[in-house]
Amino acid sequence: MRYAARTDGNQSEIVEAMRAVGASVYVLKLPVDLMVGYNNKTSLVEIKDPSTPYGKKGANANQAKFMATWNGGAVALIDSVEAAMRLIKVMGAA
């Protein structure tokens, strides 16, 4: 059974913060929430909202399977604007 894709409550503020510092952000929903480009680097991002029981559980079975089998770079799990800015900082490093 397919469930409607949920948007995490903190996603909008995270996307806005990343865009405010010059990142390109595309909302994907599947297999992860976002694709982020910054400083000629690309990162896949899964957003979790720690204020919800669902978000506190971390990656669900489908997300965990994707992350385990993805042959690209690591998938970043982001739960706050602060975590998003840490990712941007890492992406900005030469």
Tab-separated table of N, CA and C in Angstrom:
chain	number	residue	atom	x	y	z
A	1	MET	N	0.840	-1.174	0.000
A	1	MET	CA	0.000	0.000	0.000
A	1	MET	C	0.888	1.241	0.000
A	2	ARG	N	0.581	2.200	-0.853
A	2	ARG	CA	1.341	3.430	-0.944
A	2	ARG	C	0.719	4.469	-0.036
A	3	TYR	N	1.569	5.166	0.685
A	3	TYR	CA	1.104	6.230	1.557
A	3	TYR	C	1.456	7.568	0.950
A	4	ALA	N	0.665	8.569	1.236
A	4	ALA	CA	0.952	9.914	0.751
A	4	ALA	C	2.266	10.389	1.365
A	5	ALA	N	3.095	10.990	0.530
A	5	ALA	CA	4.376	11.496	1.027
A	5	ALA	C	4.111	12.637	2.000
A	6	ARG	N	4.745	12.566	3.147
A	6	ARG	CA	4.588	13.612	4.168
A	6	ARG	C	5.698	14.634	3.997
A	7	THR	N	5.358	15.872	4.261
A	7	THR	CA	6.371	16.918	4.294
A	7	THR	C	6.641	17.228	5.750
A	8	ASP	N	7.905	17.149	6.137
A	8	ASP	CA	8.268	17.438	7.523
A	8	ASP	C	7.975	18.898	7.846
A	9	GLY	N	7.515	19.142	9.067
A	9	GLY	CA	7.130	20.482	9.485
A	9	GLY	C	8.262	21.488	9.449
A	10	ASN	N	9.497	21.031	9.549
A	10	ASN	CA	10.648	21.927	9.552
A	10	ASN	C	11.284	22.076	8.162
A	11	GLN	N	10.723	21.432	7.155
A	11	GLN	CA	11.340	21.454	5.829
A	11	GLN	C	11.402	22.852	5.227
A	12	SER	N	10.328	23.619	5.300
A	12	SER	CA	10.309	24.948	4.682
A	12	SER	C	11.391	25.857	5.233
A	13	GLU	N	11.549	25.873	6.560
A	13	GLU	CA	12.568	26.752	7.141
A	13	GLU	C	13.970	26.281	6.788
A	14	ILE	N	14.178	24.992	6.676
A	14	ILE	CA	15.479	24.458	6.289
A	14	ILE	C	15.792	24.830	4.846
A	15	VAL	N	14.823	24.649	3.958
A	15	VAL	CA	15.007	25.006	2.549
A	15	VAL	C	15.280	26.507	2.415
A	16	GLU	N	14.507	27.332	3.095
A	16	GLU	CA	14.709	28.783	3.028
A	16	GLU	C	16.094	29.181	3.511
A	17	ALA	N	16.564	28.585	4.603
A	17	ALA	CA	17.888	28.910	5.140
A	17	ALA	C	18.994	28.525	4.165
A	18	MET	N	18.856	27.372	3.537
A	18	MET	CA	19.874	26.940	2.577
A	18	MET	C	19.891	27.855	1.356
A	19	ARG	N	18.719	28.200	0.873
A	19	ARG	CA	18.653	29.102	-0.279
A	19	ARG	C	19.182	30.494	0.064
A	20	ALA	N	18.978	30.926	1.292
A	20	ALA	CA	19.424	32.255	1.722
A	20	ALA	C	20.945	32.398	1.677
A	21	VAL	N	21.667	31.286	1.806
A	21	VAL	CA	23.129	31.351	1.749
A	21	VAL	C	23.659	30.974	0.365
A	22	GLY	N	22.761	30.833	-0.604
A	22	GLY	CA	23.178	30.618	-1.986
A	22	GLY	C	23.128	29.201	-2.500
A	23	ALA	N	22.571	28.288	-1.742
A	23	ALA	CA	22.457	26.898	-2.205
A	23	ALA	C	21.287	26.759	-3.177
A	24	SER	N	21.446	25.869	-4.132
A	24	SER	CA	20.334	25.460	-4.988
A	24	SER	C	19.665	24.294	-4.284
A	25	VAL	N	18.352	24.378	-4.110
A	25	VAL	CA	17.634	23.333	-3.388
A	25	VAL	C	16.428	22.901	-4.210
A	26	TYR	N	16.345	21.610	-4.474
A	26	TYR	CA	15.208	21.038	-5.187
A	26	TYR	C	14.514	20.031	-4.287
A	27	VAL	N	13.212	20.168	-4.168
A	27	VAL	CA	12.417	19.243	-3.367
A	27	VAL	C	12.112	18.029	-4.232
A	28	LEU	N	12.528	16.854	-3.761
A	28	LEU	CA	12.352	15.617	-4.516
A	28	LEU	C	11.221	14.751	-3.978
A	29	LYS	N	11.083	14.658	-2.687
A	29	LYS	CA	10.162	13.777	-1.973
A	29	LYS	C	10.641	12.332	-1.973
A	30	LEU	N	10.917	11.738	-3.137
A	30	LEU	CA	11.410	10.364	-3.206
A	30	LEU	C	12.630	10.309	-4.102
A	31	PRO	N	13.642	9.567	-3.819
A	31	PRO	CA	13.788	8.671	-2.690
A	31	PRO	C	14.185	9.382	-1.393
A	32	VAL	N	14.597	10.646	-1.511
A	32	VAL	CA	14.906	11.466	-0.342
A	32	VAL	C	14.200	12.803	-0.512
A	33	ASP	N	14.257	13.654	0.510
A	33	ASP	CA	13.500	14.903	0.473
A	33	ASP	C	14.078	15.981	-0.437
A	34	LEU	N	15.403	16.137	-0.425
A	34	LEU	CA	16.014	17.260	-1.134
A	34	LEU	C	17.268	16.854	-1.898
A	35	MET	N	17.550	17.626	-2.948
A	35	MET	CA	18.838	17.599	-3.613
A	35	MET	C	19.390	19.013	-3.474
A	36	VAL	N	20.589	19.133	-2.909
A	36	VAL	CA	21.173	20.435	-2.607
A	36	VAL	C	22.483	20.595	-3.354
A	37	GLY	N	22.634	21.727	-4.017
A	37	GLY	CA	23.875	22.045	-4.697
A	37	GLY	C	24.497	23.280	-4.073
A	38	TYR	N	25.799	23.197	-3.784
A	38	TYR	CA	26.507	24.340	-3.208
A	38	TYR	C	27.998	24.163	-3.488
A	39	ASN	N	28.634	25.228	-3.947
A	39	ASN	CA	30.076	25.213	-4.194
A	39	ASN	C	30.469	24.069	-5.143
A	40	ASN	N	29.668	23.876	-6.189
A	40	ASN	CA	29.908	22.831	-7.184
A	40	ASN	C	29.876	21.420	-6.603
A	41	LYS	N	29.178	21.240	-5.512
A	41	LYS	CA	29.000	19.925	-4.895
A	41	LYS	C	27.504	19.655	-4.766
A	42	THR	N	27.144	18.390	-4.766
A	42	THR	CA	25.752	17.988	-4.651
A	42	THR	C	25.593	17.057	-3.461
A	43	SER	N	24.509	17.243	-2.724
A	43	SER	CA	24.214	16.363	-1.592
A	43	SER	C	22.736	15.989	-1.625
A	44	LEU	N	22.459	14.733	-1.337
A	44	LEU	CA	21.084	14.298	-1.140
A	44	LEU	C	20.777	14.448	0.338
A	45	VAL	N	19.580	14.928	0.643
A	45	VAL	CA	19.223	15.248	2.028
A	45	VAL	C	17.879	14.635	2.384
A	46	GLU	N	17.837	13.985	3.516
A	46	GLU	CA	16.593	13.490	4.108
A	46	GLU	C	16.330	14.341	5.341
A	47	ILE	N	15.161	14.975	5.393
A	47	ILE	CA	14.781	15.830	6.518
A	47	ILE	C	14.003	14.999	7.531
A	48	LYS	N	14.313	15.206	8.781
A	48	LYS	CA	13.562	14.595	9.873
A	48	LYS	C	13.134	15.703	10.827
A	49	ASP	N	11.922	15.605	11.320
A	49	ASP	CA	11.388	16.581	12.269
A	49	ASP	C	11.378	15.937	13.653
A	50	PRO	N	12.325	16.318	14.516
A	50	PRO	CA	12.423	15.670	15.827
A	50	PRO	C	11.265	15.985	16.774
A	51	SER	N	10.380	16.882	16.364
A	51	SER	CA	9.231	17.209	17.223
A	51	SER	C	8.073	16.239	17.030
A	52	THR	N	8.221	15.277	16.101
A	52	THR	CA	7.158	14.302	15.861
A	52	THR	C	7.660	12.893	16.155
A	53	PRO	N	6.782	11.999	16.569
A	53	PRO	CA	7.197	10.610	16.801
A	53	PRO	C	7.797	9.977	15.540
A	54	TYR	N	7.211	10.251	14.383
A	54	TYR	CA	7.708	9.717	13.111
A	54	TYR	C	9.123	10.216	12.853
A	55	GLY	N	9.357	11.505	13.082
A	55	GLY	CA	10.674	12.086	12.850
A	55	GLY	C	11.725	11.598	13.818
A	56	LYS	N	11.322	11.308	15.042
A	56	LYS	CA	12.269	10.813	16.049
A	56	LYS	C	12.778	9.418	15.718
A	57	LYS	N	12.018	8.661	14.941
A	57	LYS	CA	12.401	7.282	14.611
A	57	LYS	C	13.564	7.224	13.623
A	58	GLY	N	13.850	8.315	12.939
A	58	GLY	CA	14.912	8.300	11.936
A	58	GLY	C	14.413	7.764	10.614
A	59	ALA	N	15.312	7.229	9.830
A	59	ALA	CA	14.966	6.734	8.505
A	59	ALA	C	14.010	5.550	8.595
A	60	ASN	N	12.997	5.561	7.722
A	60	ASN	CA	12.086	4.410	7.668
A	60	ASN	C	12.752	3.299	6.849
A	61	ALA	N	12.094	2.174	6.715
A	61	ALA	CA	12.683	1.008	6.048
A	61	ALA	C	13.063	1.317	4.598
A	62	ASN	N	12.196	1.996	3.860
A	62	ASN	CA	12.500	2.322	2.464
A	62	ASN	C	13.681	3.277	2.358
A	63	GLN	N	13.734	4.277	3.238
A	63	GLN	CA	14.837	5.232	3.228
A	63	GLN	C	16.146	4.550	3.609
A	64	ALA	N	16.108	3.702	4.619
A	64	ALA	CA	17.312	2.987	5.051
A	64	ALA	C	17.837	2.087	3.935
A	65	LYS	N	16.937	1.418	3.226
A	65	LYS	CA	17.342	0.560	2.116
A	65	LYS	C	17.989	1.388	1.016
A	66	PHE	N	17.375	2.528	0.687
A	66	PHE	CA	17.950	3.399	-0.328
A	66	PHE	C	19.354	3.839	0.068
A	67	MET	N	19.506	4.301	1.312
A	67	MET	CA	20.810	4.792	1.772
A	67	MET	C	21.864	3.679	1.768
A	68	ALA	N	21.448	2.463	2.081
A	68	ALA	CA	22.380	1.339	2.127
A	68	ALA	C	22.823	0.892	0.735
A	69	THR	N	21.984	1.098	-0.259
A	69	THR	CA	22.288	0.617	-1.605
A	69	THR	C	22.706	1.726	-2.559
A	70	TRP	N	22.644	2.984	-2.145
A	70	TRP	CA	22.992	4.119	-2.998
A	70	TRP	C	24.498	4.133	-3.224
A	71	ASN	N	24.912	4.140	-4.482
A	71	ASN	CA	26.332	4.117	-4.829
A	71	ASN	C	26.917	5.504	-5.034
A	72	GLY	N	26.146	6.527	-4.739
A	72	GLY	CA	26.658	7.888	-4.794
A	72	GLY	C	27.212	8.259	-3.422
A	73	GLY	N	27.281	9.537	-3.143
A	73	GLY	CA	27.783	9.991	-1.848
A	73	GLY	C	26.792	9.704	-0.737
A	74	ALA	N	27.218	10.001	0.467
A	74	ALA	CA	26.370	9.787	1.642
A	74	ALA	C	25.115	10.653	1.561
A	75	VAL	N	24.047	10.182	2.143
A	75	VAL	CA	22.808	10.950	2.255
A	75	VAL	C	22.832	11.629	3.625
A	76	ALA	N	22.649	12.945	3.631
A	76	ALA	CA	22.670	13.699	4.889
A	76	ALA	C	21.296	13.649	5.545
A	77	LEU	N	21.251	13.329	6.829
A	77	LEU	CA	20.018	13.410	7.617
A	77	LEU	C	20.059	14.747	8.349
A	78	ILE	N	19.078	15.589	8.083
A	78	ILE	CA	19.033	16.951	8.627
A	78	ILE	C	17.776	17.098	9.468
A	79	ASP	N	17.933	17.650	10.678
A	79	ASP	CA	16.759	17.826	11.546
A	79	ASP	C	16.564	19.270	12.010
A	80	SER	N	17.395	20.197	11.509
A	80	SER	CA	17.279	21.590	11.943
A	80	SER	C	18.014	22.507	10.973
A	81	VAL	N	17.752	23.804	11.092
A	81	VAL	CA	18.484	24.785	10.299
A	81	VAL	C	19.970	24.720	10.648
A	82	GLU	N	20.291	24.529	11.913
A	82	GLU	CA	21.692	24.446	12.335
A	82	GLU	C	22.401	23.279	11.646
A	83	ALA	N	21.732	22.139	11.576
A	83	ALA	CA	22.313	20.979	10.899
A	83	ALA	C	22.483	21.261	9.407
A	84	ALA	N	21.522	21.957	8.822
A	84	ALA	CA	21.613	22.328	7.407
A	84	ALA	C	22.814	23.234	7.169
A	85	MET	N	23.052	24.168	8.070
A	85	MET	CA	24.191	25.078	7.918
A	85	MET	C	25.524	24.344	8.098
A	86	ARG	N	25.546	23.313	8.927
A	86	ARG	CA	26.760	22.497	9.049
A	86	ARG	C	27.043	21.772	7.730
A	87	LEU	N	25.982	21.262	7.084
A	87	LEU	CA	26.149	20.616	5.791
A	87	LEU	C	26.670	21.616	4.771
A	88	ILE	N	26.097	22.801	4.724
A	88	ILE	CA	26.547	23.844	3.786
A	88	ILE	C	28.020	24.172	4.027
A	89	LYS	N	28.410	24.253	5.299
A	89	LYS	CA	29.806	24.538	5.624
A	89	LYS	C	30.728	23.442	5.088
A	90	VAL	N	30.327	22.182	5.260
A	90	VAL	CA	31.122	21.069	4.742
A	90	VAL	C	31.181	21.133	3.209
A	91	MET	N	30.071	21.435	2.582
A	91	MET	CA	30.032	21.522	1.123
A	91	MET	C	30.875	22.696	0.620
A	92	GLY	N	31.012	23.731	1.426
A	92	GLY	CA	31.787	24.903	1.041
A	92	GLY	C	33.275	24.726	1.227
A	93	ALA	N	33.670	23.704	1.974
A	93	ALA	CA	35.093	23.475	2.216
A	93	ALA	C	35.765	23.018	0.916
A	94	ALA	N	36.951	23.523	0.717
A	94	ALA	CA	37.680	23.179	-0.526
A	94	ALA	C	38.389	21.859	-0.411
